Structures are given as C-alpha cells and as structure tokens.
Coordinates of C-alpha atoms and ligand atoms in Angstrom, one line a residue:
M29 CA 4.2 -2.3 -2.6
P30 CA 6.8 -4.5 -4.4
E31 CA 5.9 -5.6 -7.9
P32 CA 3.6 -8.7 -7.6
A33 CA 4.7 -11.7 -9.7
F34 CA 1.2 -12.4 -10.9
R35 CA 0.7 -14.2 -14.1
R36 CA -2.9 -15.3 -13.7
I37 CA -5.4 -13.6 -11.4
I38 CA -9.0 -13.2 -10.5
V39 CA -10.2 -9.6 -10.1
K40 CA -13.2 -9.4 -7.7
I41 CA -15.4 -6.4 -8.5
S42 CA -18.1 -5.7 -5.9
G43 CA -21.5 -4.5 -6.9
E44 CA -20.8 -1.4 -4.9
A45 CA -17.8 -0.6 -7.1
L46 CA -20.2 -0.6 -10.1
S47 CA -22.7 1.8 -8.6
G48 CA -20.0 4.6 -8.4
P49 CA -21.5 7.6 -6.7
E50 CA -25.0 6.1 -6.6
S51 CA -26.3 4.0 -3.8
F52 CA -28.1 1.5 -6.1
G53 CA -27.7 -0.1 -9.5
I54 CA -25.1 0.4 -12.2
H55 CA -23.5 3.8 -12.9
Q56 CA -22.7 3.6 -16.6
P57 CA -19.6 6.0 -16.6
T58 CA -18.1 4.0 -13.7
L59 CA -18.9 0.7 -15.4
E60 CA -17.2 1.9 -18.6
R61 CA -14.1 3.2 -16.7
I62 CA -13.7 -0.2 -15.0
A63 CA -14.2 -2.1 -18.3
A64 CA -11.6 0.2 -20.0
D65 CA -9.2 -0.5 -17.0
L66 CA -9.6 -4.3 -17.4
A67 CA -9.2 -4.1 -21.2
A68 CA -6.0 -2.0 -20.7
A69 CA -4.6 -4.6 -18.3
R70 CA -4.8 -7.2 -21.1
A71 CA -1.8 -5.5 -22.7
L72 CA 0.3 -6.8 -19.7
P73 CA 1.5 -10.4 -19.7
V74 CA -1.2 -11.5 -17.4
T75 CA -4.4 -13.6 -17.7
I76 CA -7.5 -12.1 -16.1
G77 CA -10.7 -13.7 -14.8
V78 CA -13.3 -11.4 -13.2
V79 CA -15.8 -12.3 -10.4
V80 CA -18.7 -9.8 -10.2
G81 CA -20.7 -9.1 -7.1
G82 CA -24.3 -8.1 -6.9
G83 CA -24.7 -6.0 -3.7
N84 CA -25.5 -2.9 -5.7
I85 CA -28.8 -4.6 -6.7
F86 CA -29.6 -7.3 -4.2
R87 CA -28.3 -9.2 -1.2
G88 CA -30.1 -12.2 0.2
V89 CA -29.3 -11.4 3.8
E90 CA -31.1 -8.0 3.5
V91 CA -34.6 -9.6 2.9
S92 CA -34.1 -12.7 5.0
G93 CA -36.8 -13.0 7.7
R94 CA -39.0 -10.4 5.9
G95 CA -41.2 -12.8 4.0
V96 CA -38.5 -14.1 1.7
P97 CA -36.5 -17.2 2.8
R98 CA -32.7 -16.7 2.9
T99 CA -32.2 -19.3 0.2
T100 CA -34.6 -17.5 -2.2
G101 CA -33.0 -14.2 -1.3
D102 CA -29.6 -15.5 -2.1
T103 CA -30.8 -16.9 -5.4
M104 CA -32.0 -13.4 -6.2
G105 CA -28.6 -12.0 -5.1
M106 CA -26.9 -14.4 -7.5
L107 CA -29.2 -13.3 -10.3
A108 CA -28.0 -9.7 -9.5
T109 CA -24.4 -10.8 -10.1
V110 CA -25.6 -12.1 -13.6
M111 CA -27.1 -8.7 -14.4
N112 CA -23.9 -7.0 -13.5
A113 CA -21.8 -9.4 -15.5
L114 CA -24.1 -8.9 -18.5
A115 CA -23.6 -5.1 -18.2
L116 CA -19.8 -5.5 -17.8
E117 CA -19.7 -7.9 -20.8
A118 CA -21.5 -5.3 -22.9
A119 CA -19.0 -2.6 -21.8
L120 CA -16.1 -4.9 -22.6
E121 CA -17.7 -5.7 -26.0
M122 CA -17.0 -9.4 -25.4
P123 CA -18.2 -11.8 -28.1
Q124 CA -19.8 -14.5 -26.0
V125 CA -22.2 -14.6 -23.1
C126 CA -23.7 -17.1 -20.6
E127 CA -21.7 -20.2 -21.2
L128 CA -22.3 -22.8 -18.6
Y129 CA -19.3 -22.9 -16.2
T130 CA -17.0 -25.8 -16.3
R131 CA -13.4 -25.6 -15.0
Q132 CA -12.0 -27.0 -18.2
R133 CA -13.8 -24.5 -20.5
A134 CA -13.0 -21.5 -18.4
T135 CA -9.3 -22.6 -18.2
K136 CA -9.2 -23.0 -22.0
H137 CA -10.7 -19.5 -22.5
L138 CA -8.1 -18.0 -20.1
A139 CA -5.3 -19.8 -21.9
E140 CA -6.5 -18.3 -25.2
G141 CA -6.1 -14.9 -23.7
R142 CA -9.7 -14.0 -23.1
I143 CA -11.0 -12.1 -20.1
V144 CA -13.5 -14.6 -18.4
L145 CA -16.4 -13.2 -16.4
F146 CA -17.6 -15.5 -13.7
A147 CA -21.2 -14.7 -12.8
G148 CA -23.8 -16.3 -10.5
G149 CA -21.5 -16.7 -7.4
T150 CA -20.8 -20.2 -6.3
G151 CA -24.3 -21.3 -7.3
N152 CA -25.1 -21.9 -3.6
P153 CA -26.9 -19.8 -1.0
Y154 CA -25.1 -18.7 2.2
F155 CA -21.9 -17.8 0.2
T156 CA -20.6 -14.5 -1.1
T157 CA -18.8 -13.5 -4.3
D158 CA -15.7 -12.9 -2.3
T159 CA -15.6 -16.6 -1.5
T160 CA -16.4 -17.2 -5.2
A161 CA -13.4 -15.2 -6.2
V162 CA -11.0 -17.2 -4.0
L163 CA -12.7 -20.5 -5.2
R164 CA -12.4 -19.7 -8.9
A165 CA -8.8 -18.4 -8.3
A166 CA -7.9 -21.8 -6.8
E167 CA -9.7 -23.7 -9.5
M168 CA -8.1 -21.7 -12.3
G169 CA -4.6 -22.0 -10.9
C170 CA -4.3 -18.3 -10.2
D171 CA -1.5 -16.6 -8.4
G172 CA -3.8 -14.3 -6.5
V173 CA -7.1 -12.4 -6.1
L174 CA -7.3 -8.6 -6.6
K175 CA -10.2 -7.4 -4.5
A176 CA -11.4 -4.1 -5.9
T177 CA -13.1 -1.9 -3.3
N178 CA -13.8 1.8 -2.8
V179 CA -10.9 2.2 -0.3
D180 CA -7.2 1.8 -0.8
G181 CA -6.6 -1.2 1.4
V182 CA -7.5 -2.9 4.6
Y183 CA -8.0 -0.7 7.7
S184 CA -8.3 -1.6 11.4
A185 CA -11.8 0.0 11.4
D186 CA -14.1 1.7 8.8
P187 CA -12.0 4.7 7.7
K188 CA -15.2 6.6 6.7
R189 CA -16.4 6.4 10.4
D190 CA -13.2 6.2 12.5
P191 CA -10.5 8.9 11.9
N192 CA -8.1 6.8 13.9
A193 CA -8.5 3.7 11.7
K194 CA -5.0 2.3 10.8
R195 CA -4.2 1.1 7.3
F196 CA -2.3 -2.1 6.9
E197 CA 0.5 -2.6 4.3
A198 CA 0.4 -6.4 4.7
L199 CA -1.4 -9.0 6.9
T200 CA -1.6 -12.8 7.0
H201 CA -4.9 -14.5 6.3
Q202 CA -4.9 -15.6 10.0
E203 CA -4.6 -12.0 11.2
A204 CA -7.4 -10.9 8.9
I205 CA -9.6 -13.6 10.4
A206 CA -8.5 -13.1 14.0
R207 CA -9.1 -9.3 13.8
D208 CA -12.5 -9.9 12.2
L209 CA -11.6 -7.4 9.5
R210 CA -14.8 -7.1 7.4
V211 CA -13.2 -6.4 4.1
M212 CA -14.0 -10.0 3.1
D213 CA -15.9 -12.7 4.9
T214 CA -14.2 -15.4 7.0
T215 CA -15.0 -18.2 4.6
A216 CA -13.2 -16.3 1.8
F217 CA -10.1 -15.7 4.0
A218 CA -10.1 -19.3 5.3
L219 CA -10.3 -20.7 1.7
A220 CA -7.5 -18.4 0.7
R221 CA -5.4 -19.4 3.7
E222 CA -5.8 -23.1 2.9
N223 CA -4.8 -22.5 -0.7
H224 CA -2.0 -20.0 0.0
M225 CA -3.8 -17.5 -2.1
P226 CA -2.7 -13.9 -1.7
I227 CA -5.4 -11.2 -1.8
I228 CA -4.5 -7.7 -2.8
V229 CA -7.1 -5.2 -1.6
F230 CA -7.1 -1.9 -3.6
S231 CA -9.3 1.0 -4.7
I232 CA -10.8 0.8 -8.1
R233 CA -12.0 4.4 -7.9
D234 CA -9.1 5.9 -10.0
A235 CA -8.7 5.1 -13.7
G236 CA -5.9 2.7 -14.4
A237 CA -6.1 1.1 -10.9
V238 CA -6.0 -2.5 -12.1
T239 CA -2.9 -1.9 -14.2
A240 CA -1.3 0.0 -11.4
V241 CA -1.7 -3.0 -9.0
F242 CA -0.1 -5.3 -11.5
R243 CA 2.8 -3.0 -11.8
G244 CA 3.2 -2.8 -8.0
E245 CA 2.2 0.9 -8.0
G246 CA -0.4 2.6 -6.0
R247 CA -1.7 1.9 -2.5
A248 CA -3.0 -1.6 -1.6
T249 CA -2.9 -4.1 1.3
R250 CA -1.6 -7.6 0.7
V251 CA -3.3 -10.3 2.7
G252 CA -1.4 -13.6 2.8
Ligands
UDP328 N1 -24.7 -15.0 -3.3 C1 -25.0 -16.3 -2.9 N2 -24.0 -17.3 -3.2 C2 -22.8 -17.0 -3.7 C3 -22.6 -15.6 -4.1 C4 -23.5 -14.7 -3.9 O1 -26.0 -16.6 -2.4 O2 -22.0 -17.9 -3.9 C5 -25.8 -14.0 -3.1 C6 -25.9 -13.4 -1.7 O3 -27.2 -13.1 -1.5 C7 -25.1 -12.1 -1.9 C8 -25.5 -11.7 -3.3 O4 -25.6 -12.9 -4.0 O5 -25.4 -11.2 -0.9 C9 -24.6 -10.7 -3.9 O6 -23.2 -11.1 -3.8 P1 -22.2 -10.3 -2.8 O7 -22.9 -9.9 -1.5 O8 -21.0 -11.1 -2.6 O9 -21.9 -9.1 -3.7 P2 -20.9 -7.8 -3.5 O10 -20.9 -7.5 -2.0 O11 -19.6 -8.2 -4.0 O12 -21.5 -6.7 -4.3

C-alpha cells in the first residue's frame, strides 16, 4: 500500500478487537498492546482521535424483541462503549476523562496534540460506532478513518468461513455498498462517500499495526 498522506485521522477500535482471544469483555494484555500502539503512533506527525465500539460487551440489536426495546438496548450498547473507553483511557494513562463532547473542544484537544477518545457512539439509537467514526472524522476535519479489525482488509466473503474469499487492495465506497460488504454498515460507507473520506481497513492483531498503517506498511484495504 502506498504511504497514506494522513495528518489527522480517527482510529475506530471495535469492541471485538479489545476482547482479544476471549469472546466477551476486555482482554487486558490486548488492551495494553493496543494502547501502547496508539501511544507509539503519537511519535509520528499525525493527530489521532479514537472511536471505541462496544460489541464485546453489548449490542442493542441482540436483545431487541426479547423484552428490551431496541432503543433501550442501543443505549445499553452505547454505555458499553463508555466502559471500553474508560478502560482504554486507563491503559493510555490519560489525564482527563468524560468531558462532554463539543466539536470545538475536541478540535482544540487534538490541535494540542492529545489523543481524544470519543465514547458513547453518536448518542442516538439505530446507529453504530462505525458511523460514529466517520461522523467524528468529518467533524474533526480528518483525512481518513483507520478501521481496526481482526482481519487484514476487506474480503468478498468471511475469510474464516469461505476459503475462496478474495481480499481487495482497494475499493470505492460505492462498490463496498453495492457488494454489501459487511465490514462496515451502509450508513457509515454512505457518510464516508458523501464526505470523500477514505477508510483503511487493517488488522490490529499485531503489535505496531497502527504505526505500520501510517507508514504505508502492512496489509490493508483502502475504501474510497
Ligand atoms: N450504538 C448506538 N448508537 C451509536 C453507536 C452505538 O445505539 O451511535 C449501540 C448499538 O447498540 C451498538 C452498540 O452501541 O450495537 C455497540 O456499538 P457497535 O456495535 O458499533 O460496536 P463494535 O461493533 O464496534 O464493537
């Protein structure tokens, strides 16, 4: 992959990435490795915001129709993102927690060289933290979104299930939507398309993965 000319980006870390080898919750060694990776990337001339998911703890859609209304379930999911952000904040040893989000304040923190963690999703049900990542990236004037996953890019099918799944080097937003590639939801891709926001999908399983993407090293798929 050629070196991306990113100067300000949002790194989207899914809940699944934080659970490491476990199927639920936070795997502390994995959390610490990701925090160290983010801290190391600060040495580069790049400004970093982080959107944290919550799927390792709770997803609203999973309880919808089982006694919990979707909107309540989604609020629970958004609280899960706050839990993950607090754990990541502790691992990053950051000085300040839980400031109410305003675009101006977040922009100021980024300009002062801090890593800003965006928790709580968009604050609305029926959305995901992938959409949140693209939204915050657009609001913060970012050059792109780095979508950290457990696989090294976008495939035509789930590579864990289909041995014939083909990996893409690059795709347009429109192709990702038309092919119904499930790496991100359609709302996130559509918002990225409207804002000409490239999304780099990469694996965060190896130490140094974030820095490697900034340097244009390692395997990743560029969408857009
Ligand atoms: N969520 C929401 N609105 C948002 C972002 C998230 O309602 O703007 C809820 C939703 O229930 C979602 C859960 O929070 O399933 C966790 O977020 P997500 O599924 O995006 O986490 P990830 O898959 O990245 O771990």
